[in-house]
mmCIF file of C-alpha atoms (C1' of nucleotides) in Angstrom:
data_model
loop_
_atom_site.group_PDB
_atom_site.id
_atom_site.type_symbol
_atom_site.label_atom_id
_atom_site.label_comp_id
_atom_site.label_asym_id
_atom_site.label_seq_id
_atom_site.Cartn_x
_atom_site.Cartn_y
_atom_site.Cartn_z
ATOM 1 C CA UNK A 1 -36.328 -1.494 1.141
ATOM 2 C CA UNK A 2 -34.517 -3.838 -1.233
ATOM 3 C CA UNK A 3 -36.085 -7.121 -0.237
ATOM 4 C CA UNK A 4 -39.332 -5.682 -1.449
ATOM 5 C CA UNK A 5 -37.815 -5.072 -4.863
ATOM 6 C CA UNK A 6 -36.102 -8.424 -4.919
ATOM 7 C CA UNK A 7 -39.516 -10.041 -4.521
ATOM 8 C CA UNK A 8 -41.048 -7.793 -7.154
ATOM 9 C CA UNK A 9 -38.199 -8.636 -9.502
ATOM 10 C CA UNK A 10 -38.715 -12.354 -9.169
ATOM 11 C CA UNK A 11 -42.474 -12.045 -9.521
ATOM 12 C CA UNK A 12 -41.920 -9.978 -12.681
ATOM 13 C CA UNK A 13 -40.791 -13.230 -14.308
ATOM 14 C CA UNK A 14 -43.992 -15.017 -13.396
ATOM 15 C CA UNK A 15 -46.390 -15.787 -10.543
ATOM 16 C CA UNK A 16 -45.110 -17.744 -7.567
ATOM 17 C CA UNK A 17 -45.975 -18.664 -3.998
ATOM 18 C CA UNK A 18 -43.904 -17.711 -0.985
ATOM 19 C CA UNK A 19 -42.561 -21.220 -0.997
ATOM 20 C CA UNK A 20 -41.584 -20.997 -4.667
ATOM 21 C CA UNK A 21 -39.915 -17.651 -4.072
ATOM 22 C CA UNK A 22 -37.897 -19.071 -1.222
ATOM 23 C CA UNK A 23 -36.467 -21.701 -3.544
ATOM 24 C CA UNK A 24 -35.903 -19.130 -6.257
ATOM 25 C CA UNK A 25 -34.018 -16.928 -3.837
ATOM 26 C CA UNK A 26 -31.792 -19.809 -2.900
ATOM 27 C CA UNK A 27 -30.742 -20.520 -6.467
ATOM 28 C CA UNK A 28 -30.529 -16.979 -7.786
ATOM 29 C CA UNK A 29 -30.245 -14.126 -5.309
ATOM 30 C CA UNK A 30 -28.734 -16.021 -2.382
ATOM 31 C CA UNK A 31 -25.290 -14.505 -2.924
ATOM 32 C CA UNK A 32 -26.550 -11.012 -3.563
ATOM 33 C CA UNK A 33 -29.525 -10.554 -1.320
ATOM 34 C CA UNK A 34 -30.241 -13.466 0.995
ATOM 35 C CA UNK A 35 -33.641 -13.620 2.613
ATOM 36 C CA UNK A 36 -35.196 -15.770 5.276
ATOM 37 C CA UNK A 37 -38.549 -17.470 5.003
ATOM 38 C CA UNK A 38 -40.154 -15.347 7.679
ATOM 39 C CA UNK A 39 -38.963 -12.182 6.015
ATOM 40 C CA UNK A 40 -40.373 -13.315 2.698
ATOM 41 C CA UNK A 41 -43.844 -14.094 3.922
ATOM 42 C CA UNK A 42 -44.210 -10.857 5.803
ATOM 43 C CA UNK A 43 -42.908 -8.912 2.826
ATOM 44 C CA UNK A 44 -45.456 -10.603 0.555
ATOM 45 C CA UNK A 45 -48.178 -9.539 2.950
ATOM 46 C CA UNK A 46 -47.009 -5.932 2.872
ATOM 47 C CA UNK A 47 -46.630 -5.932 -0.904
ATOM 48 C CA UNK A 48 -50.173 -7.231 -1.283
ATOM 49 C CA UNK A 49 -51.471 -4.583 1.086
ATOM 50 C CA UNK A 50 -49.663 -1.924 -0.948
ATOM 51 C CA UNK A 51 -51.232 -3.256 -4.154
ATOM 52 C CA UNK A 52 -47.876 -4.081 -5.747
ATOM 53 C CA UNK A 53 -48.682 -7.778 -5.896
ATOM 54 C CA UNK A 54 -51.962 -9.702 -5.722
ATOM 55 C CA UNK A 55 -53.026 -13.248 -4.948
ATOM 56 C CA UNK A 56 -53.618 -14.673 -8.410
ATOM 57 C CA UNK A 57 -54.594 -18.206 -7.423
ATOM 58 C CA UNK A 58 -55.026 -20.359 -4.360
ATOM 59 C CA UNK A 59 -53.975 -23.971 -4.246
ATOM 60 C CA UNK A 60 -53.788 -26.937 -1.913
ATOM 61 C CA UNK A 61 -52.290 -26.578 1.585
ATOM 62 C CA UNK A 62 -53.207 -22.929 1.727
ATOM 63 C CA UNK A 63 -50.937 -22.152 -1.165
ATOM 64 C CA UNK A 64 -51.257 -18.561 -2.337
ATOM 65 C CA UNK A 65 -49.803 -17.768 -5.693
ATOM 66 C CA UNK A 66 -48.840 -14.137 -6.031
ATOM 67 C CA UNK A 67 -48.589 -12.145 -9.244
ATOM 68 C CA UNK A 68 -47.059 -8.729 -9.760
ATOM 69 C CA UNK A 69 -49.510 -5.922 -10.568
ATOM 70 C CA UNK A 70 -49.039 -3.029 -12.980
ATOM 71 C CA UNK A 71 -48.308 -0.801 -10.006
ATOM 72 C CA UNK A 72 -45.713 -3.324 -8.887
ATOM 73 C CA UNK A 73 -44.056 -3.363 -12.281
ATOM 74 C CA UNK A 74 -43.959 0.420 -12.330
ATOM 75 C CA UNK A 75 -42.427 0.514 -8.858
ATOM 76 C CA UNK A 76 -39.795 -2.027 -9.869
ATOM 77 C CA UNK A 77 -38.800 0.005 -12.900
ATOM 78 C CA UNK A 78 -38.711 3.189 -10.883
ATOM 79 C CA UNK A 79 -36.422 1.524 -8.363
ATOM 80 C CA UNK A 80 -34.066 0.316 -11.076
ATOM 81 C CA UNK A 81 -33.763 3.551 -13.000
ATOM 82 C CA UNK A 82 -34.420 6.324 -10.471
ATOM 83 C CA UNK A 83 -33.086 5.113 -7.137
ATOM 84 C CA UNK A 84 -29.366 5.394 -6.436
ATOM 85 C CA UNK A 85 -27.847 2.191 -5.123
ATOM 86 C CA UNK A 86 -26.610 2.421 -1.553
ATOM 87 C CA UNK A 87 -23.096 3.791 -1.290
ATOM 88 C CA UNK A 88 -21.304 1.883 1.444
ATOM 89 C CA UNK A 89 -21.419 -1.814 1.925
ATOM 90 C CA UNK A 90 -20.268 -2.813 5.355
ATOM 91 C CA UNK A 91 -17.512 -5.371 5.582
ATOM 92 C CA UNK A 92 -16.528 -6.823 8.907
ATOM 93 C CA UNK A 93 -13.743 -8.659 7.062
ATOM 94 C CA UNK A 94 -12.162 -5.318 6.180
ATOM 95 C CA UNK A 95 -12.998 -3.819 9.562
ATOM 96 C CA UNK A 96 -10.736 -6.381 11.204
ATOM 97 C CA UNK A 97 -7.872 -5.255 8.990
ATOM 98 C CA UNK A 98 -7.864 -1.838 10.657
ATOM 99 C CA UNK A 99 -7.228 -3.505 13.973
ATOM 100 C CA UNK A 100 -4.667 -6.095 12.970
ATOM 101 C CA UNK A 101 -2.029 -4.324 15.059
ATOM 102 C CA UNK A 102 -3.845 -5.724 18.093
ATOM 103 C CA UNK A 103 -2.729 -9.251 17.342
ATOM 104 C CA UNK A 104 0.739 -10.639 16.616
ATOM 105 C CA UNK A 105 2.214 -10.307 13.109
ATOM 106 C CA UNK A 106 1.915 -14.080 12.694
ATOM 107 C CA UNK A 107 -1.749 -13.946 13.596
ATOM 108 C CA UNK A 108 -2.288 -10.970 11.301
ATOM 109 C CA UNK A 109 -0.684 -12.796 8.400
ATOM 110 C CA UNK A 110 -2.716 -15.869 9.270
ATOM 111 C CA UNK A 111 -5.880 -13.837 9.152
ATOM 112 C CA UNK A 112 -5.077 -12.493 5.697
ATOM 113 C CA UNK A 113 -3.940 -15.875 4.409
ATOM 114 C CA UNK A 114 -7.202 -17.319 5.609
ATOM 115 C CA UNK A 115 -9.168 -14.588 3.842
ATOM 116 C CA UNK A 116 -7.274 -15.284 0.641
ATOM 117 C CA UNK A 117 -8.247 -18.920 0.954
ATOM 118 C CA UNK A 118 -11.872 -18.132 1.640
ATOM 119 C CA UNK A 119 -11.998 -15.820 -1.357
ATOM 120 C CA UNK A 120 -10.499 -18.551 -3.525
ATOM 121 C CA UNK A 121 -13.089 -21.006 -2.263
ATOM 122 C CA UNK A 122 -15.855 -18.564 -2.973
ATOM 123 C CA UNK A 123 -14.604 -18.109 -6.502
ATOM 124 C CA UNK A 124 -14.521 -21.877 -6.967
ATOM 125 C CA UNK A 125 -18.024 -22.210 -5.603
ATOM 126 C CA UNK A 126 -19.222 -19.582 -8.044
ATOM 127 C CA UNK A 127 -17.455 -21.344 -10.918
ATOM 128 C CA UNK A 128 -19.424 -24.367 -9.811
ATOM 129 C CA UNK A 129 -22.774 -22.732 -10.340
ATOM 130 C CA UNK A 130 -21.820 -21.416 -13.785
ATOM 131 C CA UNK A 131 -22.914 -24.626 -15.599
ATOM 132 C CA UNK A 132 -26.405 -24.161 -14.223
ATOM 133 C CA UNK A 133 -26.950 -20.732 -15.723
ATOM 134 C CA UNK A 134 -24.698 -21.176 -18.745
ATOM 135 C CA UNK A 135 -27.345 -22.025 -21.276
ATOM 136 C CA UNK A 136 -30.520 -20.551 -19.941
ATOM 137 C CA UNK A 137 -32.086 -17.924 -22.140
ATOM 138 C CA UNK A 138 -34.565 -16.686 -19.562
ATOM 139 C CA UNK A 139 -34.035 -13.243 -18.100
ATOM 140 C CA UNK A 140 -32.818 -14.429 -14.727
ATOM 141 C CA UNK A 141 -30.186 -16.696 -16.298
ATOM 142 C CA UNK A 142 -29.080 -14.058 -18.753
ATOM 143 C CA UNK A 143 -28.565 -11.382 -16.154
ATOM 144 C CA UNK A 144 -27.563 -13.940 -13.572
ATOM 145 C CA UNK A 145 -24.512 -14.629 -15.734
ATOM 146 C CA UNK A 146 -23.575 -10.965 -15.587
ATOM 147 C CA UNK A 147 -24.009 -10.958 -11.827
ATOM 148 C CA UNK A 148 -21.960 -14.137 -11.605
ATOM 149 C CA UNK A 149 -19.135 -12.497 -13.514
ATOM 150 C CA UNK A 150 -19.229 -9.732 -10.927
ATOM 151 C CA UNK A 151 -18.784 -12.224 -8.114
ATOM 152 C CA UNK A 152 -15.974 -13.928 -9.960
ATOM 153 C CA UNK A 153 -14.066 -10.751 -10.720
ATOM 154 C CA UNK A 154 -14.493 -9.218 -7.307
ATOM 155 C CA UNK A 155 -13.675 -12.502 -5.608
ATOM 156 C CA UNK A 156 -10.434 -12.783 -7.533
ATOM 157 C CA UNK A 157 -9.526 -9.177 -6.783
ATOM 158 C CA UNK A 158 -10.186 -9.847 -3.121
ATOM 159 C CA UNK A 159 -8.012 -12.942 -3.140
ATOM 160 C CA UNK A 160 -5.144 -11.107 -4.811
ATOM 161 C CA UNK A 161 -5.479 -8.242 -2.389
ATOM 162 C CA UNK A 162 -5.363 -10.572 0.612
ATOM 163 C CA UNK A 163 -2.231 -12.238 -0.718
ATOM 164 C CA UNK A 164 -0.616 -8.872 -1.306
ATOM 165 C CA UNK A 165 -1.698 -7.642 2.119
ATOM 166 C CA UNK A 166 -0.161 -10.674 3.802
ATOM 167 C CA UNK A 167 3.155 -9.837 2.159
ATOM 168 C CA UNK A 168 2.972 -6.293 3.473
ATOM 169 C CA UNK A 169 3.104 -7.299 7.115
ATOM 170 C CA UNK A 170 6.647 -7.380 8.282
ATOM 171 C CA UNK G 1 -22.163 -7.138 16.629
ATOM 172 C CA UNK G 2 -19.446 -5.397 14.628
ATOM 173 C CA UNK G 3 -20.042 -1.824 15.693
ATOM 174 C CA UNK G 4 -19.098 -2.937 19.153
ATOM 175 C CA UNK G 5 -15.761 -4.186 17.867
ATOM 176 C CA UNK G 6 -15.213 -1.135 15.722
ATOM 177 C CA UNK G 7 -15.485 0.970 18.869
ATOM 178 C CA UNK G 8 -13.202 -1.356 20.804
ATOM 179 C CA UNK G 9 -10.701 -1.234 17.963
ATOM 180 C CA UNK G 10 -10.539 2.536 17.965
ATOM 181 C CA UNK G 11 -10.321 2.709 21.735
ATOM 182 C CA UNK G 12 -7.466 0.196 21.607
ATOM 183 C CA UNK G 13 -5.382 3.024 20.108
ATOM 184 C CA UNK G 14 -6.142 5.355 22.993
ATOM 185 C CA UNK G 15 -8.925 6.807 25.151
ATOM 186 C CA UNK G 16 -11.595 8.934 23.496
ATOM 187 C CA UNK G 17 -15.023 10.423 24.082
ATOM 188 C CA UNK G 18 -18.099 9.591 22.029
ATOM 189 C CA UNK G 19 -17.579 12.839 20.223
ATOM 190 C CA UNK G 20 -13.943 11.993 19.439
ATOM 191 C CA UNK G 21 -14.936 8.556 18.225
ATOM 192 C CA UNK G 22 -17.517 10.024 15.904
ATOM 193 C CA UNK G 23 -14.835 12.110 14.233
ATOM 194 C CA UNK G 24 -12.458 9.173 14.141
ATOM 195 C CA UNK G 25 -15.102 7.057 12.463
ATOM 196 C CA UNK G 26 -15.606 9.704 9.827
ATOM 197 C CA UNK G 27 -11.948 9.795 8.842
ATOM 198 C CA UNK G 28 -11.094 6.127 9.171
ATOM 199 C CA UNK G 29 -13.916 3.600 9.168
ATOM 200 C CA UNK G 30 -16.527 5.634 7.296
ATOM 201 C CA UNK G 31 -16.113 3.602 4.107
ATOM 202 C CA UNK G 32 -15.970 0.277 5.854
ATOM 203 C CA UNK G 33 -18.316 0.511 8.774
ATOM 204 C CA UNK G 34 -20.235 3.776 9.011
ATOM 205 C CA UNK G 35 -21.909 4.596 12.290
ATOM 206 C CA UNK G 36 -24.328 7.246 13.418
ATOM 207 C CA UNK G 37 -23.927 9.351 16.508
ATOM 208 C CA UNK G 38 -26.886 7.817 18.284
ATOM 209 C CA UNK G 39 -25.610 4.357 17.601
ATOM 210 C CA UNK G 40 -22.211 5.230 18.993
ATOM 211 C CA UNK G 41 -23.418 6.645 22.263
ATOM 212 C CA UNK G 42 -25.726 3.755 22.968
ATOM 213 C CA UNK G 43 -22.985 1.272 22.089
ATOM 214 C CA UNK G 44 -20.580 3.005 24.468
ATOM 215 C CA UNK G 45 -23.182 2.641 27.194
ATOM 216 C CA UNK G 46 -23.538 -1.071 26.518
ATOM 217 C CA UNK G 47 -19.785 -1.611 26.325
ATOM 218 C CA UNK G 48 -19.324 0.114 29.674
ATOM 219 C CA UNK G 49 -22.049 -2.003 31.217
ATOM 220 C CA UNK G 50 -20.349 -5.122 29.880
ATOM 221 C CA UNK G 51 -17.035 -4.010 31.365
ATOM 222 C CA UNK G 52 -15.255 -3.862 28.010
ATOM 223 C CA UNK G 53 -14.647 -0.144 28.312
ATOM 224 C CA UNK G 54 -14.649 2.219 31.290
ATOM 225 C CA UNK G 55 -14.978 5.940 31.829
ATOM 226 C CA UNK G 56 -11.376 7.005 32.389
ATOM 227 C CA UNK G 57 -11.905 10.731 32.800
ATOM 228 C CA UNK G 58 -14.651 13.321 32.807
ATOM 229 C CA UNK G 59 -14.272 16.748 31.259
ATOM 230 C CA UNK G 60 -16.195 19.924 30.571
ATOM 231 C CA UNK G 61 -19.687 19.786 29.013
ATOM 232 C CA UNK G 62 -20.301 16.353 30.448
ATOM 233 C CA UNK G 63 -17.496 14.904 28.392
ATOM 234 C CA UNK G 64 -16.804 11.279 29.247
ATOM 235 C CA UNK G 65 -13.555 9.848 28.063
ATOM 236 C CA UNK G 66 -13.669 6.104 27.611
ATOM 237 C CA UNK G 67 -10.738 3.703 27.776
ATOM 238 C CA UNK G 68 -10.647 0.059 26.743
ATOM 239 C CA UNK G 69 -10.268 -2.454 29.577
ATOM 240 C CA UNK G 70 -8.255 -5.687 29.585
ATOM 241 C CA UNK G 71 -11.475 -7.587 29.043
ATOM 242 C CA UNK G 72 -12.203 -5.309 26.080
ATOM 243 C CA UNK G 73 -8.780 -5.964 24.573
ATOM 244 C CA UNK G 74 -9.248 -9.692 24.999
ATOM 245 C CA UNK G 75 -12.668 -9.542 23.358
ATOM 246 C CA UNK G 76 -11.262 -7.540 20.452
ATOM 247 C CA UNK G 77 -8.501 -10.077 19.855
ATOM 248 C CA UNK G 78 -10.947 -12.942 20.105
ATOM 249 C CA UNK G 79 -13.158 -11.309 17.513
ATOM 250 C CA UNK G 80 -10.241 -10.799 15.138
ATOM 251 C CA UNK G 81 -8.773 -14.261 15.351
ATOM 252 C CA UNK G 82 -11.669 -16.563 16.250
ATOM 253 C CA UNK G 83 -14.781 -15.122 14.625
ATOM 254 C CA UNK G 84 -15.416 -15.833 10.955
ATOM 255 C CA UNK G 85 -16.246 -12.724 8.958
ATOM 256 C CA UNK G 86 -19.775 -12.658 7.605
ATOM 257 C CA UNK G 87 -20.115 -14.475 4.311
ATOM 258 C CA UNK G 88 -22.531 -12.494 2.144
ATOM 259 C CA UNK G 89 -22.525 -8.783 1.751
ATOM 260 C CA UNK G 90 -25.758 -7.484 0.330
ATOM 261 C CA UNK G 91 -25.549 -5.327 -2.739
ATOM 262 C CA UNK G 92 -28.623 -3.565 -4.041
ATOM 263 C CA UNK G 93 -26.458 -2.396 -6.959
ATOM 264 C CA UNK G 94 -26.009 -5.996 -8.067
ATOM 265 C CA UNK G 95 -29.574 -6.912 -7.199
ATOM 266 C CA UNK G 96 -30.801 -4.482 -9.837
ATOM 267 C CA UNK G 97 -28.693 -6.268 -12.432
ATOM 268 C CA UNK G 98 -30.815 -9.407 -12.076
ATOM 269 C CA UNK G 99 -33.859 -7.403 -13.056
ATOM 270 C CA UNK G 100 -32.443 -5.336 -15.878
ATOM 271 C CA UNK G 101 -34.684 -7.145 -18.353
ATOM 272 C CA UNK G 102 -37.550 -5.130 -16.871
ATOM 273 C CA UNK G 103 -36.293 -1.912 -18.411
ATOM 274 C CA UNK G 104 -35.294 -1.129 -21.995
ATOM 275 C CA UNK G 105 -31.827 -2.124 -23.257
ATOM 276 C CA UNK G 106 -30.911 1.570 -23.440
ATOM 277 C CA UNK G 107 -31.914 2.050 -19.823
ATOM 278 C CA UNK G 108 -30.080 -1.107 -18.807
ATOM 279 C CA UNK G 109 -26.910 0.083 -20.505
ATOM 280 C CA UNK G 110 -27.389 3.486 -18.937
ATOM 281 C CA UNK G 111 -27.629 1.895 -15.524
ATOM 282 C CA UNK G 112 -24.368 0.012 -16.000
ATOM 283 C CA UNK G 113 -22.605 3.010 -17.505
ATOM 284 C CA UNK G 114 -23.676 5.029 -14.521
ATOM 285 C CA UNK G 115 -22.353 2.375 -12.154
ATOM 286 C CA UNK G 116 -19.039 2.389 -13.980
ATOM 287 C CA UNK G 117 -18.886 6.142 -13.512
ATOM 288 C CA UNK G 118 -19.765 5.942 -9.838
ATOM 289 C CA UNK G 119 -17.113 3.287 -9.284
ATOM 290 C CA UNK G 120 -14.556 5.482 -11.035
ATOM 291 C CA UNK G 121 -15.536 8.418 -8.845
ATOM 292 C CA UNK G 122 -15.224 6.298 -5.745
ATOM 293 C CA UNK G 123 -11.765 5.216 -6.790
ATOM 294 C CA UNK G 124 -10.800 8.838 -7.344
ATOM 295 C CA UNK G 125 -12.186 9.837 -3.990
ATOM 296 C CA UNK G 126 -10.162 7.090 -2.338
ATOM 297 C CA UNK G 127 -7.031 8.216 -4.201
ATOM 298 C CA UNK G 128 -7.766 11.608 -2.709
ATOM 299 C CA UNK G 129 -7.554 10.368 0.861
ATOM 300 C CA UNK G 130 -4.308 8.509 0.240
ATOM 301 C CA UNK G 131 -2.112 11.579 0.959
ATOM 302 C CA UNK G 132 -3.635 11.786 4.423
ATOM 303 C CA UNK G 133 -2.618 8.284 5.469
ATOM 304 C CA UNK G 134 0.494 8.010 3.340
ATOM 305 C CA UNK G 135 3.030 8.913 5.936
ATOM 306 C CA UNK G 136 1.443 8.079 9.223
ATOM 307 C CA UNK G 137 3.220 5.407 11.203
ATOM 308 C CA UNK G 138 0.447 4.872 13.720
ATOM 309 C CA UNK G 139 -1.447 1.599 13.583
ATOM 310 C CA UNK G 140 -4.597 3.031 12.092
ATOM 311 C CA UNK G 141 -2.671 4.691 9.245
ATOM 312 C CA UNK G 142 -0.568 1.629 8.610
ATOM 313 C CA UNK G 143 -3.494 -0.731 8.349
ATOM 314 C CA UNK G 144 -5.679 1.980 6.896
ATOM 315 C CA UNK G 145 -3.373 1.955 3.870
ATOM 316 C CA UNK G 146 -3.988 -1.762 3.426
ATOM 317 C CA UNK G 147 -7.728 -1.207 3.703
ATOM 318 C CA UNK G 148 -7.453 1.663 1.240
ATOM 319 C CA UNK G 149 -5.719 -0.594 -1.254
ATOM 320 C CA UNK G 150 -8.657 -2.965 -0.911
ATOM 321 C CA UNK G 151 -11.088 -0.203 -1.800
ATOM 322 C CA UNK G 152 -8.966 0.852 -4.728
ATOM 323 C CA UNK G 153 -8.579 -2.637 -6.163
ATOM 324 C CA UNK G 154 -12.184 -3.628 -5.688
ATOM 325 C CA UNK G 155 -13.396 -0.295 -7.019
ATOM 326 C CA UNK G 156 -11.372 -0.708 -10.180
ATOM 327 C CA UNK G 157 -12.589 -4.276 -10.630
ATOM 328 C CA UNK G 158 -16.140 -3.047 -10.227
ATOM 329 C CA UNK G 159 -15.638 -0.315 -12.775
ATOM 330 C CA UNK G 160 -14.166 -2.719 -15.306
ATOM 331 C CA UNK G 161 -16.959 -5.173 -14.707
ATOM 332 C CA UNK G 162 -19.613 -2.493 -15.251
ATOM 333 C CA UNK G 163 -17.984 -1.456 -18.524
ATOM 334 C CA UNK G 164 -17.815 -5.052 -19.652
ATOM 335 C CA UNK G 165 -21.409 -5.665 -18.570
ATOM 336 C CA UNK G 166 -22.618 -2.676 -20.552
ATOM 337 C CA UNK G 167 -21.020 -4.148 -23.659
ATOM 338 C CA UNK G 168 -22.812 -7.440 -23.072
ATOM 339 C CA UNK G 169 -26.283 -5.982 -23.502
ATOM 340 C CA UNK G 170 -27.341 -6.257 -27.078
ATOM 341 C "C1'" DA U 1 -48.318 -46.308 7.548
ATOM 342 C "C1'" DA U 2 -44.440 -43.488 7.415
ATOM 343 C "C1'" DC U 3 -41.803 -40.175 5.225
ATOM 344 C "C1'" DT U 4 -40.846 -36.256 2.447
ATOM 345 C "C1'" DA U 5 -42.068 -32.157 0.412
ATOM 346 C "C1'" DC U 6 -45.207 -28.457 0.409
ATOM 347 C "C1'" DA U 7 -46.898 -24.438 2.689
ATOM 348 C "C1'" DT U 8 -47.736 -20.524 5.838
ATOM 349 C "C1'" DG U 9 -47.267 -18.019 9.598
ATOM 350 C "C1'" DT U 10 -45.833 -15.591 14.655
ATOM 351 C "C1'" DA U 11 -42.671 -13.715 18.186
ATOM 352 C "C1'" DA U 12 -38.661 -11.865 20.265
ATOM 353 C "C1'" DG U 13 -34.660 -9.496 19.766
ATOM 354 C "C1'" DA U 14 -30.562 -7.214 17.634
ATOM 355 C "C1'" DA U 15 -28.863 -3.700 14.537
ATOM 356 C "C1'" DG U 16 -29.276 0.361 11.980
ATOM 357 C "C1'" DT U 17 -31.476 4.992 10.421
ATOM 358 C "C1'" DT U 18 -33.495 9.442 11.029
ATOM 359 C "C1'" DA U 19 -35.073 12.944 13.615
ATOM 360 C "C1'" DC U 20 -35.548 15.353 17.720
ATOM 361 C "C1'" DA U 21 -33.815 17.669 21.901
ATOM 362 C "C1'" DT U 22 -30.733 20.126 24.926
ATOM 363 C "C1'" DG U 23 -27.090 22.581 26.703
ATOM 364 C "C1'" DA U 24 -22.032 24.260 27.754
ATOM 365 C "C1'" DT U 25 -17.548 26.294 26.149
ATOM 366 C "C1'" DT U 26 -14.598 28.563 23.172
ATOM 367 C "C1'" DT U 27 -13.548 31.544 19.499
ATOM 368 C "C1'" DT U 28 -14.294 35.580 16.737
ATOM 369 C "C1'" DA W 1 -22.686 39.340 21.720
ATOM 370 C "C1'" DA W 2 -22.961 35.944 18.285
ATOM 371 C "C1'" DA W 3 -21.409 31.928 16.129
ATOM 372 C "C1'" DA W 4 -19.067 27.713 15.961
ATOM 373 C "C1'" DT W 5 -17.779 23.750 18.158
ATOM 374 C "C1'" DC W 6 -18.105 20.517 21.710
ATOM 375 C "C1'" DA W 7 -20.903 17.107 23.905
ATOM 376 C "C1'" DT W 8 -24.524 13.801 25.166
ATOM 377 C "C1'" DG W 9 -28.573 11.748 24.880
ATOM 378 C "C1'" DT W 10 -33.843 9.822 23.556
ATOM 379 C "C1'" DA W 11 -37.610 8.091 20.524
ATOM 380 C "C1'" DA W 12 -39.746 6.042 16.665
ATOM 381 C "C1'" DC W 13 -39.210 3.198 12.988
ATOM 382 C "C1'" DT W 14 -37.325 -0.241 9.666
ATOM 383 C "C1'" DT W 15 -34.726 -4.297 8.606
ATOM 384 C "C1'" DC W 16 -32.846 -8.622 9.530
ATOM 385 C "C1'" DT W 17 -32.046 -12.948 12.272
ATOM 386 C "C1'" DT W 18 -33.363 -16.910 14.882
ATOM 387 C "C1'" DA W 19 -36.481 -19.788 16.727
ATOM 388 C "C1'" DC W 20 -40.891 -21.539 17.304
ATOM 389 C "C1'" DA W 21 -45.320 -23.415 15.660
ATOM 390 C "C1'" DT W 22 -48.565 -25.871 12.760
ATOM 391 C "C1'" DG W 23 -50.640 -28.441 9.332
ATOM 392 C "C1'" DT W 24 -51.603 -30.763 4.440
ATOM 393 C "C1'" DA W 25 -50.736 -33.517 0.294
ATOM 394 C "C1'" DG W 26 -48.156 -36.680 -2.303
ATOM 395 C "C1'" DT W 27 -44.869 -40.621 -2.521
ATOM 396 C "C1'" DT W 28 -42.889 -44.981 -1.210
#
DNA sequence: AACTACATGTAAGAAGTTACATGATTTT
DNA sequence: AAAATCATGTAACTTCTTACATGTAGTT
């Protein structure tokens, strides 16, 4: 049920069309909660039906601009403060680690070395988007910076772990 | 498609019934790739149909003991070495951070403080399972320790981040 | 006139969750 | 005899992915 709240959260900053939201997703939530276009449009339809958003304006090319309603705002706040975040996040990267005995030690080390590299790349990529949120004083930029820091810290921890793990395989 | 490989990975250590696998999941992969009973049984059916596992023995109460086949072992190795782990892992915990401007600063800080506490608890819980894998020299224990270290490191990083984040909200 | 950007939708399928449903052995 | 454990399955529903399908308005 989180896509629904992701959409509500973006609409809380101002009205937008499905098309606008898609672009917004790509520059803000892409690393946290990716969404596809088809998912977005159907979610907007359901949100409208539930009265959490409403079509505020119609434009050219069938454009429908959605705005969050009071009920939508209330639901968003309820979700933030009263709903416990999901416990486990699945990781197929880590799942493979359990089964590394099934490949040769060289391959196992290679796997971990590769993961260390990918984590490093991810960290670099995130560093690369920092300039774009650095001096925004809108809500999404402000909290986006905090989310970015999360990605940076966790990415580094993951890289260090992978390097350590590689050294553990005799 | 990862549940399939999780099952193959466990069966690579030895034959087991769906019931056995369920218990194995709970003590080994639960934090990395949880699975429900219904999911497991239907996956075993599909794996058998695909020839990646086979019923090796039948026991009382309709017990069916499955064993991995050569094709299953090959598929497992292929998945480990040739398939790129999924890039993004969704986090509804982090998603909420983007929208923290929608609640009061006190509530926002409370949210982050709570997350710091939950991360700390998770780390403690993981420390608690360490004794159980500490001196196993089977594959699952050996690599389980490396996976455990991942959980510990990432959990601590998450806790520290949440504490830092709380301090950032004026 | 052609191209790019804007804009919305449908359909099929895979993966995961929750709940229901049933029954046989073994242990106390 | 009762309770706990073993053991397997089905059904309904939600979420997510991938691919298909269509058309309009603005720019060069």
